[in-house]
XYZ file of N, CA and C in Angstrom:
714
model
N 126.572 -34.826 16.985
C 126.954 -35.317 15.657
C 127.106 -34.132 14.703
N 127.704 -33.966 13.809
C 128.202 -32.807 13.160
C 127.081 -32.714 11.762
N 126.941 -31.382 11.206
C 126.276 -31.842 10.319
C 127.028 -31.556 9.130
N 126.102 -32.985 8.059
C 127.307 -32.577 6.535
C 126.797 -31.503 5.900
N 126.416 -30.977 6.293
C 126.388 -29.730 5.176
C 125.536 -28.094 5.855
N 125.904 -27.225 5.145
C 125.119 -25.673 5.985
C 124.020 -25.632 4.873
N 123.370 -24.561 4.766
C 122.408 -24.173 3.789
C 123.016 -23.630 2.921
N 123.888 -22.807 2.887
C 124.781 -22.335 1.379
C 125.006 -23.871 0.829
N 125.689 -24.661 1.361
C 126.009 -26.466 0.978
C 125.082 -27.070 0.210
N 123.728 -26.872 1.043
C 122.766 -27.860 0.498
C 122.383 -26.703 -0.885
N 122.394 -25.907 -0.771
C 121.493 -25.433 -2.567
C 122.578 -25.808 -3.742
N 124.244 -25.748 -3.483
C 124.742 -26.521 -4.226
C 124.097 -27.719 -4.826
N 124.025 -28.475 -3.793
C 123.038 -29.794 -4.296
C 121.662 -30.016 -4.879
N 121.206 -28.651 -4.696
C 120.065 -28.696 -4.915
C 119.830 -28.236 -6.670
N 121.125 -27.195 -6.636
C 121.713 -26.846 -8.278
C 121.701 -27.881 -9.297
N 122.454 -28.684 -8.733
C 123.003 -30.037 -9.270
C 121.680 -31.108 -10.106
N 120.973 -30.988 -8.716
C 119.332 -31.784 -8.978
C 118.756 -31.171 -9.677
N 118.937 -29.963 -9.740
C 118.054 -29.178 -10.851
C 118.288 -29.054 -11.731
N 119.552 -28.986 -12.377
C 120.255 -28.773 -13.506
C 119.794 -30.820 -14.462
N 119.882 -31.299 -13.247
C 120.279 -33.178 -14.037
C 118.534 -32.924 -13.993
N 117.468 -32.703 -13.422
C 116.350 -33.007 -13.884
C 115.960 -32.006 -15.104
N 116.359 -30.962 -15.173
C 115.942 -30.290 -16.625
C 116.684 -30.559 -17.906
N 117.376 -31.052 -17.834
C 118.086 -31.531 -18.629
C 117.749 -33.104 -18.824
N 117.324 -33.858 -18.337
C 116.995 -35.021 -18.411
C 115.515 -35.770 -19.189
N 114.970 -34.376 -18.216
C 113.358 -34.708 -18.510
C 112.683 -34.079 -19.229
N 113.149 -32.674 -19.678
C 112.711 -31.248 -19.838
C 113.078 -30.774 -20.824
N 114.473 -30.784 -21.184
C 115.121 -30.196 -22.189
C 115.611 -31.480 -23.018
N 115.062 -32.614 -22.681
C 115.484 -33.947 -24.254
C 114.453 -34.046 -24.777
N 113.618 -34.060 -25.693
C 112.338 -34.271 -26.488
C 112.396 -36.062 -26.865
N 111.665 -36.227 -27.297
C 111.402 -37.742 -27.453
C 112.191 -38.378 -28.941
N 111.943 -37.385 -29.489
C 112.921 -38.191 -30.993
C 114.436 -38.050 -30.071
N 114.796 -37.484 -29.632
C 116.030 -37.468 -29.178
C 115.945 -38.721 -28.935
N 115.480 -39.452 -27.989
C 115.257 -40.682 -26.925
C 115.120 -41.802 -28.022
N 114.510 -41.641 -28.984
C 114.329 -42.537 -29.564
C 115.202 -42.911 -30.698
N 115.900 -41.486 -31.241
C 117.446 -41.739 -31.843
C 118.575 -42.283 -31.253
N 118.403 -41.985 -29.962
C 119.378 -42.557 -29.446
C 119.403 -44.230 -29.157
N 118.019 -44.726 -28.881
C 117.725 -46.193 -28.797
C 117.819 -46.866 -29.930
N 118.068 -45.849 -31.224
C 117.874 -46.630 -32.539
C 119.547 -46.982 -32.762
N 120.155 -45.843 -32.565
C 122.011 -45.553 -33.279
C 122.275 -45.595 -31.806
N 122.222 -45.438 -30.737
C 123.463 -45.600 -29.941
C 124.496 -44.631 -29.828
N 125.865 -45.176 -29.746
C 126.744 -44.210 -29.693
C 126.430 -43.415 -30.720
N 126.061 -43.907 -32.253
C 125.747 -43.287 -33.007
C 125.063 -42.333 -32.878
N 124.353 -42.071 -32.128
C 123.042 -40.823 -32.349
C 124.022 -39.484 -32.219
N 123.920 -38.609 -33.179
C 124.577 -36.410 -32.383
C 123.813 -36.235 -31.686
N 122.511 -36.697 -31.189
C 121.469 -36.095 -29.969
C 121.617 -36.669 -28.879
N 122.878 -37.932 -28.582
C 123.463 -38.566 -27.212
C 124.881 -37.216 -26.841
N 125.041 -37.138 -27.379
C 126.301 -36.099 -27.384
C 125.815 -34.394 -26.759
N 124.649 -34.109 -27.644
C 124.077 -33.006 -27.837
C 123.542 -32.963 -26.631
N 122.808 -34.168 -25.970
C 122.361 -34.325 -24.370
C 123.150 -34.480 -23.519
N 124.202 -34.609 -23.607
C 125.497 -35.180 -22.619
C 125.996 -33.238 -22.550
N 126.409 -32.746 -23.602
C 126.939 -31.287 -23.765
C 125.504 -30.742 -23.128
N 124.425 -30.282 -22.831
C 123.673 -29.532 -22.876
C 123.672 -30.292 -20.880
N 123.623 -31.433 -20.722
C 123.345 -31.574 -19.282
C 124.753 -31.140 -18.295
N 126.222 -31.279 -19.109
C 127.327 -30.524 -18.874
C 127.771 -29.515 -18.533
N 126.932 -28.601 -19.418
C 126.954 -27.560 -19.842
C 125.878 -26.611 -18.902
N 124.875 -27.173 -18.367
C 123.859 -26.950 -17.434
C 124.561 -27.227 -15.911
N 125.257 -27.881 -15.783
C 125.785 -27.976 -14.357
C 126.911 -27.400 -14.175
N 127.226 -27.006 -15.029
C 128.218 -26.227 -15.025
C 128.139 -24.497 -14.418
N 126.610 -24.336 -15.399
C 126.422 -22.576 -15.305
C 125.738 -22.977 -13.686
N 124.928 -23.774 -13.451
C 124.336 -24.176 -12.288
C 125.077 -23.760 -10.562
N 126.261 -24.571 -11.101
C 127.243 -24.425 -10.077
C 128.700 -23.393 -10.186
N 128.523 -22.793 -11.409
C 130.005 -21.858 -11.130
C 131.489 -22.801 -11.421
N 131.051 -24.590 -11.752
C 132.628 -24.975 -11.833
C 132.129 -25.410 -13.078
N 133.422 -25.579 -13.958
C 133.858 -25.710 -15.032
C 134.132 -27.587 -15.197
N 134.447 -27.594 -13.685
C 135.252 -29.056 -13.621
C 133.965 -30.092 -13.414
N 133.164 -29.521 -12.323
C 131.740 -30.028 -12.241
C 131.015 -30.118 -13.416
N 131.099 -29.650 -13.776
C 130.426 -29.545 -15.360
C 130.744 -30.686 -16.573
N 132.234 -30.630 -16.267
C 132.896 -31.559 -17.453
C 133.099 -33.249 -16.702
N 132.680 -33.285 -15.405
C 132.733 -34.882 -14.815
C 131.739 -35.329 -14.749
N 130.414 -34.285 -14.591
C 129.008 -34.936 -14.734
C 128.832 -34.844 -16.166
N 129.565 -34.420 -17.536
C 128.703 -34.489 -18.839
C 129.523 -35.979 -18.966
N 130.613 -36.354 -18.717
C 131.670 -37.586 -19.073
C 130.854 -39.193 -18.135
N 130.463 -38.870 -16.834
C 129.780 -39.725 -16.360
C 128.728 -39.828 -16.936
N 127.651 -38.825 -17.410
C 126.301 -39.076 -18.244
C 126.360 -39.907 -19.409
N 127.311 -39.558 -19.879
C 127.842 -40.249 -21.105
C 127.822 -41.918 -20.804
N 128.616 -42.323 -20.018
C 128.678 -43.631 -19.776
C 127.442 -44.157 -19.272
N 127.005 -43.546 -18.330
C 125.887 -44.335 -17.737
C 124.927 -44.337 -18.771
N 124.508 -43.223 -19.907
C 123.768 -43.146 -20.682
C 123.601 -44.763 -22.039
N 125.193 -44.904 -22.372
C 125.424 -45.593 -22.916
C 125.284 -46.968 -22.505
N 125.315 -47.238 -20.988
C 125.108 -48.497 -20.167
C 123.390 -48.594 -20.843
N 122.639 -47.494 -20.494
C 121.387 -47.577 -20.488
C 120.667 -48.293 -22.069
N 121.958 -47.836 -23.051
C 120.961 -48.045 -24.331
C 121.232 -49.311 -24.712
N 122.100 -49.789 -24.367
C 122.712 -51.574 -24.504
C 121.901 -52.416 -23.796
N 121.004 -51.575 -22.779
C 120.367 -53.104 -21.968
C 119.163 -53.640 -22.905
N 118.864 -54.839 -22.965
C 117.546 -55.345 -23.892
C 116.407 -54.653 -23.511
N 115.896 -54.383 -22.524
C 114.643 -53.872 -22.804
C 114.401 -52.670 -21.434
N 113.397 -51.735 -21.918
C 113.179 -50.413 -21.334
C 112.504 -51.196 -20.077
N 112.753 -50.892 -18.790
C 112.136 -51.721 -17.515
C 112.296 -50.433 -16.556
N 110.889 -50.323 -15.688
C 111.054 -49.944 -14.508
C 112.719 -49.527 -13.960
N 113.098 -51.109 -13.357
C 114.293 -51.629 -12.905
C 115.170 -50.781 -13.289
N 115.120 -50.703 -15.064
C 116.366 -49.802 -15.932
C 116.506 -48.503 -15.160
N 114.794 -48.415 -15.417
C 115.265 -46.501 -15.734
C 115.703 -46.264 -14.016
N 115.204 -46.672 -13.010
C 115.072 -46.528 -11.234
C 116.488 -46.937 -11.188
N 117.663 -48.091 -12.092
C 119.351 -47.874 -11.826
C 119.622 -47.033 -12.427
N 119.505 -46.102 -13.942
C 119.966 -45.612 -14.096
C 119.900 -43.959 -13.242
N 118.328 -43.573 -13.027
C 118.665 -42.112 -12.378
C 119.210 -42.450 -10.800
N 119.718 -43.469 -10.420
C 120.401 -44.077 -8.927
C 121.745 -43.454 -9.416
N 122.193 -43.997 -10.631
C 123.073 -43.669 -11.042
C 123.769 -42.795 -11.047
N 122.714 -41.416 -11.616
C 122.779 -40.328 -12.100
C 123.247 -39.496 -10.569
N 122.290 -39.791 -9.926
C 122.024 -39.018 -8.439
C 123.600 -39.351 -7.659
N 123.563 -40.731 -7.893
C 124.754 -40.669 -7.290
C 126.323 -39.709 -7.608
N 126.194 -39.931 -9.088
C 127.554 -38.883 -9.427
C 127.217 -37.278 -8.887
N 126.092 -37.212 -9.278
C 125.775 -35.549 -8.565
C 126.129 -35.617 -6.961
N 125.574 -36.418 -6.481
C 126.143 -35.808 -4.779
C 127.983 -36.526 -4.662
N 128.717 -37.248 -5.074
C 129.775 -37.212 -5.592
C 130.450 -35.941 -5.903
N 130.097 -35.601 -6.528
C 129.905 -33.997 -7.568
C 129.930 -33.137 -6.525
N 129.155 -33.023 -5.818
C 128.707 -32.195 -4.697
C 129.644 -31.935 -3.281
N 129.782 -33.222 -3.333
C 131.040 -33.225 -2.046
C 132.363 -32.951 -2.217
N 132.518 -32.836 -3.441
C 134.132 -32.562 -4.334
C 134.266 -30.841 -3.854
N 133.071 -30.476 -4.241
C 132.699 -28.674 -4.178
C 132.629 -28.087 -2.779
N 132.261 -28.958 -2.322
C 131.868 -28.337 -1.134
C 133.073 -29.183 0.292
N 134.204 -29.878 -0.214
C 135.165 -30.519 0.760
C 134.373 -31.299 1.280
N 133.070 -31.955 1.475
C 132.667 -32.687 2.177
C 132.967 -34.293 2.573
N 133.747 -34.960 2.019
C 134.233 -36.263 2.193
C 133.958 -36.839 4.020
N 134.963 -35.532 4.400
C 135.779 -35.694 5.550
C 134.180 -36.019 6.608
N 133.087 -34.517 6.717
C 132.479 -34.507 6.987
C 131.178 -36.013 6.930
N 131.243 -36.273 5.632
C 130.369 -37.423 5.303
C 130.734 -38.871 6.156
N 132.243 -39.106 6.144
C 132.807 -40.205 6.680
C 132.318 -40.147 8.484
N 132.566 -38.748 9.294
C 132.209 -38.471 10.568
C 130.827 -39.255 10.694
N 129.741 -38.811 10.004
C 128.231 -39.181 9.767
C 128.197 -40.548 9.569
N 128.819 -40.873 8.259
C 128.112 -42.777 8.605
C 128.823 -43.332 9.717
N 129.641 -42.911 10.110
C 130.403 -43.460 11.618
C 129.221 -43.276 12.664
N 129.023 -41.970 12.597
C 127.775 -41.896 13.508
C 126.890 -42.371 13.717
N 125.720 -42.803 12.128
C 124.618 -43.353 11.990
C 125.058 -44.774 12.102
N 126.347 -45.632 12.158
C 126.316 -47.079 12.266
C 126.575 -47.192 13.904
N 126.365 -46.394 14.856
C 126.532 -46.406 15.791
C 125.117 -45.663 15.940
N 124.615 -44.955 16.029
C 123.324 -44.880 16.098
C 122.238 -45.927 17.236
N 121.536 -46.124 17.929
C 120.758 -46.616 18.275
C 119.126 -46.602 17.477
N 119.026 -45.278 17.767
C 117.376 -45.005 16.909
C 117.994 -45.090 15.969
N 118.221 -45.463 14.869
C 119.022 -45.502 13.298
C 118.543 -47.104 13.378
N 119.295 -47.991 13.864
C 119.217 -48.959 13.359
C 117.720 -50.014 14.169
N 117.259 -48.817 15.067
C 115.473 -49.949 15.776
C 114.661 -49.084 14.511
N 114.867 -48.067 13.731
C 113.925 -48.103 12.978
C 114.220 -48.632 12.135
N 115.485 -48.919 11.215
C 115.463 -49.418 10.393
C 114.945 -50.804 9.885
N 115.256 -51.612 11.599
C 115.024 -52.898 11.889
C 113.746 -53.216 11.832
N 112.583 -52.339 12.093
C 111.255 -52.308 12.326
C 110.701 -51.650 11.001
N 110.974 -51.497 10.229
C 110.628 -51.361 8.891
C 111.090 -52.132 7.931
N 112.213 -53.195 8.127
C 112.046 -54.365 7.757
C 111.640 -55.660 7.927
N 111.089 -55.299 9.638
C 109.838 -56.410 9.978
C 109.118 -56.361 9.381
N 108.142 -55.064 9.163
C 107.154 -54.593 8.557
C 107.057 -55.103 6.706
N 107.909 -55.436 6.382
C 107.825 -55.796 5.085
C 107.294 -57.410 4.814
N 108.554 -58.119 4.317
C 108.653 -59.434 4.036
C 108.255 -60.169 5.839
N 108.805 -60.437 6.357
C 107.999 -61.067 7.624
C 107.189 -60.935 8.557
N 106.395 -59.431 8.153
C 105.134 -59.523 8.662
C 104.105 -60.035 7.398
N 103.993 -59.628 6.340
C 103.666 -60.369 5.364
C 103.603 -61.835 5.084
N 104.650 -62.318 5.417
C 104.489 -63.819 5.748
C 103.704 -64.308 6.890
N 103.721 -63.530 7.628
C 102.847 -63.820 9.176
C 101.744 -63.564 8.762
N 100.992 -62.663 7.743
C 99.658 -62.461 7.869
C 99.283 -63.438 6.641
N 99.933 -63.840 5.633
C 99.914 -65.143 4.668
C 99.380 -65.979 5.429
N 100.312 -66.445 6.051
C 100.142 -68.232 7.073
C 98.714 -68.386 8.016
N 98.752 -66.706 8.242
C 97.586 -66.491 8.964
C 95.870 -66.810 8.536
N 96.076 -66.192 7.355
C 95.001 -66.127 6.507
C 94.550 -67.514 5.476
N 95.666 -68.375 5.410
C 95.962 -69.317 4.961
C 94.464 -70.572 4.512
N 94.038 -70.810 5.824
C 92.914 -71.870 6.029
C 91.633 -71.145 5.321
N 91.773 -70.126 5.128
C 90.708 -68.883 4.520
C 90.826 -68.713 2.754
N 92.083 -69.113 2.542
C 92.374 -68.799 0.797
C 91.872 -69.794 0.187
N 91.724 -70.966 0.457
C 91.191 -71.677 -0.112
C 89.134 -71.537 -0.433
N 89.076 -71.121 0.412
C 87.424 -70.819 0.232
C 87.062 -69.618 -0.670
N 88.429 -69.011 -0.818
C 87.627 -67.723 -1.725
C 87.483 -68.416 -3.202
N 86.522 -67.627 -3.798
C 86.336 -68.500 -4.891
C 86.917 -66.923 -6.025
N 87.975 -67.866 -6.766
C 88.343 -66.425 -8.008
C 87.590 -65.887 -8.938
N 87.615 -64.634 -9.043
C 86.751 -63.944 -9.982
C 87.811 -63.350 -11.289
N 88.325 -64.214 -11.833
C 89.377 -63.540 -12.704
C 90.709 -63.626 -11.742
N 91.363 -63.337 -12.816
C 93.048 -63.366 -12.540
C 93.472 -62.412 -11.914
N 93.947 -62.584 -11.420
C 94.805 -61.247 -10.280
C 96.150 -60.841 -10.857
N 96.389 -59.704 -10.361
C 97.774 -59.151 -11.001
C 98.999 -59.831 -10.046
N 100.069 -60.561 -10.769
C 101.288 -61.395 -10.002
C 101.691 -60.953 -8.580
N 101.360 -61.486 -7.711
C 102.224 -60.478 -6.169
C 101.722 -59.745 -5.884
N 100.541 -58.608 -6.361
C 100.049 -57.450 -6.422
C 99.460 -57.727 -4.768
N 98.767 -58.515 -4.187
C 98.141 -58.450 -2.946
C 99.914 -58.264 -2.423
N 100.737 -58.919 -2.090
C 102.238 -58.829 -1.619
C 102.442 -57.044 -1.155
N 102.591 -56.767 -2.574
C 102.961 -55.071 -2.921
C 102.166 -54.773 -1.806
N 101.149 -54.408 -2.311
C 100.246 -53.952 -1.782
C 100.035 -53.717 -0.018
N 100.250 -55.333 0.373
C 100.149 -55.525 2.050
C 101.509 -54.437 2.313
N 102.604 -54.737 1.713
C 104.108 -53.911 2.004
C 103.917 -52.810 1.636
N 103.840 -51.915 1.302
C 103.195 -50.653 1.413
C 102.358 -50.368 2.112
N 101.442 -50.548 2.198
C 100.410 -50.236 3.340
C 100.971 -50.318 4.919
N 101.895 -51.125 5.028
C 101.757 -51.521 6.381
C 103.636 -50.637 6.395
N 104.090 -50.047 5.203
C 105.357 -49.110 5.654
C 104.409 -47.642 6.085
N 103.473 -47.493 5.260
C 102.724 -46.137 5.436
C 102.279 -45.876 6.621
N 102.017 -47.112 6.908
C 101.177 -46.942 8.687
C 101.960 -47.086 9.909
N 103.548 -47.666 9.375
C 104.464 -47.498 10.489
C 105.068 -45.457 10.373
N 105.419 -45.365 8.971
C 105.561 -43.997 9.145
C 104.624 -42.427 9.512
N 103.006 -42.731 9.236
C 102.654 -42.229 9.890
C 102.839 -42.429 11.467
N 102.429 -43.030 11.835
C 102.664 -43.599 13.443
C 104.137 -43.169 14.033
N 104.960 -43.526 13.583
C 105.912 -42.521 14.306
C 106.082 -41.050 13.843
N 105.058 -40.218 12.959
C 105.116 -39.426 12.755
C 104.393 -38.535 13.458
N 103.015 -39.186 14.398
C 101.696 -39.491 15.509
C 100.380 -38.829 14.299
N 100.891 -39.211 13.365
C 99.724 -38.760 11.951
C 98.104 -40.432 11.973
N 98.069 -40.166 13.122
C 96.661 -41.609 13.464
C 95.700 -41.191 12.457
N 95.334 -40.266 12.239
C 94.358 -39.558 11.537
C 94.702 -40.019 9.854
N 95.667 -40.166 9.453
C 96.355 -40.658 8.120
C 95.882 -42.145 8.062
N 96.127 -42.865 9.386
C 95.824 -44.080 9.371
C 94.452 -44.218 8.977
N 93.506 -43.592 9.631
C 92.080 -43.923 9.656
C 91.744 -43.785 8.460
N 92.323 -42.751 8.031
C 91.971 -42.544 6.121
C 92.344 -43.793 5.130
N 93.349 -44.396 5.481
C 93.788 -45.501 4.759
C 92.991 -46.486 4.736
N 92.858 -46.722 6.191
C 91.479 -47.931 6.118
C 90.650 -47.413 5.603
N 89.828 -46.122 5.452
C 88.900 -46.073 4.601
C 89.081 -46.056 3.286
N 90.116 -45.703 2.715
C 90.502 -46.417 1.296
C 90.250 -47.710 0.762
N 90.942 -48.146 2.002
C 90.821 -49.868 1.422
C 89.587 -50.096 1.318
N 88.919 -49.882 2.416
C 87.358 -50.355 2.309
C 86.417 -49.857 1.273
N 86.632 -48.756 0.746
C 85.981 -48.202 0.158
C 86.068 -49.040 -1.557
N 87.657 -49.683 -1.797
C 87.677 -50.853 -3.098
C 87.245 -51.633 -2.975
N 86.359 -52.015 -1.788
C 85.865 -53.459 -1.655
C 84.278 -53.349 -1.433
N 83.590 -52.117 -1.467
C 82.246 -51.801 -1.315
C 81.717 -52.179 -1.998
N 82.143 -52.409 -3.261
C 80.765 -52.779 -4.458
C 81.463 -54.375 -5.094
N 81.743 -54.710 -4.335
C 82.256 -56.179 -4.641
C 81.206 -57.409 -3.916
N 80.599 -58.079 -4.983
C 79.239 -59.223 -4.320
C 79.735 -60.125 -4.372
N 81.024 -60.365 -4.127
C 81.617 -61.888 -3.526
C 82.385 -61.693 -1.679
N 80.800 -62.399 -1.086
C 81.367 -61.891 0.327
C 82.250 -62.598 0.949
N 82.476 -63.346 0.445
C 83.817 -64.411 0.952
C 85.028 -63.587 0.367
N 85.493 -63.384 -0.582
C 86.549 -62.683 -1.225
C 86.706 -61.255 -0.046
N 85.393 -60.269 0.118
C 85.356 -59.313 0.606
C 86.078 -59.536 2.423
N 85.274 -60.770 2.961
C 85.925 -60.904 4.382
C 86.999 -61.588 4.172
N 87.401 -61.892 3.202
C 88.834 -62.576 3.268
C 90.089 -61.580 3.125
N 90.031 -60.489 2.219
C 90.514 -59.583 2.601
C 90.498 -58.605 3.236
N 89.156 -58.390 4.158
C 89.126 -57.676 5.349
C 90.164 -58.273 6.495
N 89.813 -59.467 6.926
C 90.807 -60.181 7.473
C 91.968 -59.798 7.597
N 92.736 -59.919 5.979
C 94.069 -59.926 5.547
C 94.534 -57.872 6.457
N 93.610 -57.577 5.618
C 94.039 -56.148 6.045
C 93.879 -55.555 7.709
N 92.517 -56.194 8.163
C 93.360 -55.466 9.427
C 94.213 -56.736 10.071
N 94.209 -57.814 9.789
C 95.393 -58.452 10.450
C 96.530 -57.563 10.430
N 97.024 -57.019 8.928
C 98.304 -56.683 8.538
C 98.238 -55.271 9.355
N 97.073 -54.356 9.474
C 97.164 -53.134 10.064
C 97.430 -53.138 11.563
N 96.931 -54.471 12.090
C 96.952 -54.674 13.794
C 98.448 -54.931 13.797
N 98.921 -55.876 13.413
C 100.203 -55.871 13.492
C 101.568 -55.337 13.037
N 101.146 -54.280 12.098
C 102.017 -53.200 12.114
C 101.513 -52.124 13.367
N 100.872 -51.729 13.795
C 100.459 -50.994 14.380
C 101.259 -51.303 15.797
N 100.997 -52.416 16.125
C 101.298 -53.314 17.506
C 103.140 -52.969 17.416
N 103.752 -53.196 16.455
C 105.318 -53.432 16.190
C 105.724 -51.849 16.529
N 104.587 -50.986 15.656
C 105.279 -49.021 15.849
C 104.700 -48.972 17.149
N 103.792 -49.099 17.640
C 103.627 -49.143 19.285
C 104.941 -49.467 20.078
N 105.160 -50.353 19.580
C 106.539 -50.742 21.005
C 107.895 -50.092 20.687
N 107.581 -49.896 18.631
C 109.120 -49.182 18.618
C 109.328 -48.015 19.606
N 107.706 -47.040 19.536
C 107.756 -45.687 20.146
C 108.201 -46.192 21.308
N 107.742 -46.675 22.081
C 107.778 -47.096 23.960
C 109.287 -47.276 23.754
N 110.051 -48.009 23.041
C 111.341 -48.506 23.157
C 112.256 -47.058 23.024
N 111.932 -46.504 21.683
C 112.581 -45.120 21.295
C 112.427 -43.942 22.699
């Protein structure tokens, strides 16, 4: 399979990332941010950030043209950003998607890479190991989670609540844990694993509701046995 890019290639990109994070995070101060949420197009410090992050990818990379398509895209996406009703997670995680995306855009313009990129996802959708891990890290999410729900099920009712819980937060929580322990594991990082369980256990040590405590012992190594069991067979299969 060919690769998209050499090491002269990749620090281009790496220019790019560096230039959009200092300029983003580094070089806007907060009244800026907050003039701009007040006036909008209106604000000179949306402009002044658009020219200065332009103007930064520009000296970054040596093009002139790079420079003037990432300050014109910032611009817009910037402006998408200040129209939405309210500051969210969600927002800010589309907008630097956003951002990232015009930069490696950006990137492949400079460096001819199109041609190269198109070879690659041809490759990776043909792929074998590409798509059993992918497949097995979306077991690992939503339907092993449901499996250890249904599981635990006859058990939720006996715990008795101590206060309100944060919305979904056990959800999150099981889904993460159980991506961490598929990627150590094919990484053969077991030793990462063992630490995790002692994490968990260690939030539940000073807790004097022992029903609550074995109810999520349960939950967790259910969810750890059976992620564990799923990266077991991916390896054997891989």
């Amino acid at each position: 399979m060919p690769l998209l890019f050499d090491a002269d290639q990749a620090i281009v990109l790496l220019k790019l990332v560096a230039a959009h994070l200092l300029t983003d995070f580094f070089l806007q101060p907060n009244y800026w941010v907050q003039n701009k949420e007040r006036r909008k197009e209106r604000s000179p410090y949306l402009y002044a950030h658009v020219l200065i992050t332009g103007t930064m990818a520009g000296l970054f990379t040596g093009s002139v043209g790079a420079g003037l398509f990432v300050a014109v895209t910032h611009l817009g996406i910037d402006l998408w950003k200040l129209y939405q009703t309210q500051r969210s997670f969600k927002n800010f995680l589309l907008d630097q998607l956003l951002h990232i995306s015009i930069l490696i855009v950006t990137w492949l313009f400079l460096i001819e890479g199109f041609g190269y990129l198109r070879m690659v996802v041809v490759s990776f959708f043909g792929n074998f190991r590409f798509w059993a891990i992918l497949t097995t890290y979306l077991l690992c999410t939503y339907p092993l989670g449901f499996a250890v729900g249904m599981s635990t099920s006859r058990w939720r009712e006996q715990v008795a609540a101590k206060g309100e819980s944060l919305n979904e937060a056990g959800k999150w929580i099981g889904m993460l844990e159980r991506v961490l322990i598929l990627t150590f594991l094919l990484n053969n990082q077991f030793e990462a694993i063992g630490l995790l369980i002692a994490a968990k256990a260690l939030l539940r040590f000073r807790d004097d509701d022992l029903k609550l405590t074995e109810y999520v012992l349960i939950g967790t190594l259910l969810s750890f046995t059976m992620t564990i069991m799923v990266g077991v067979v991916l390896q054997m299969v891989l």
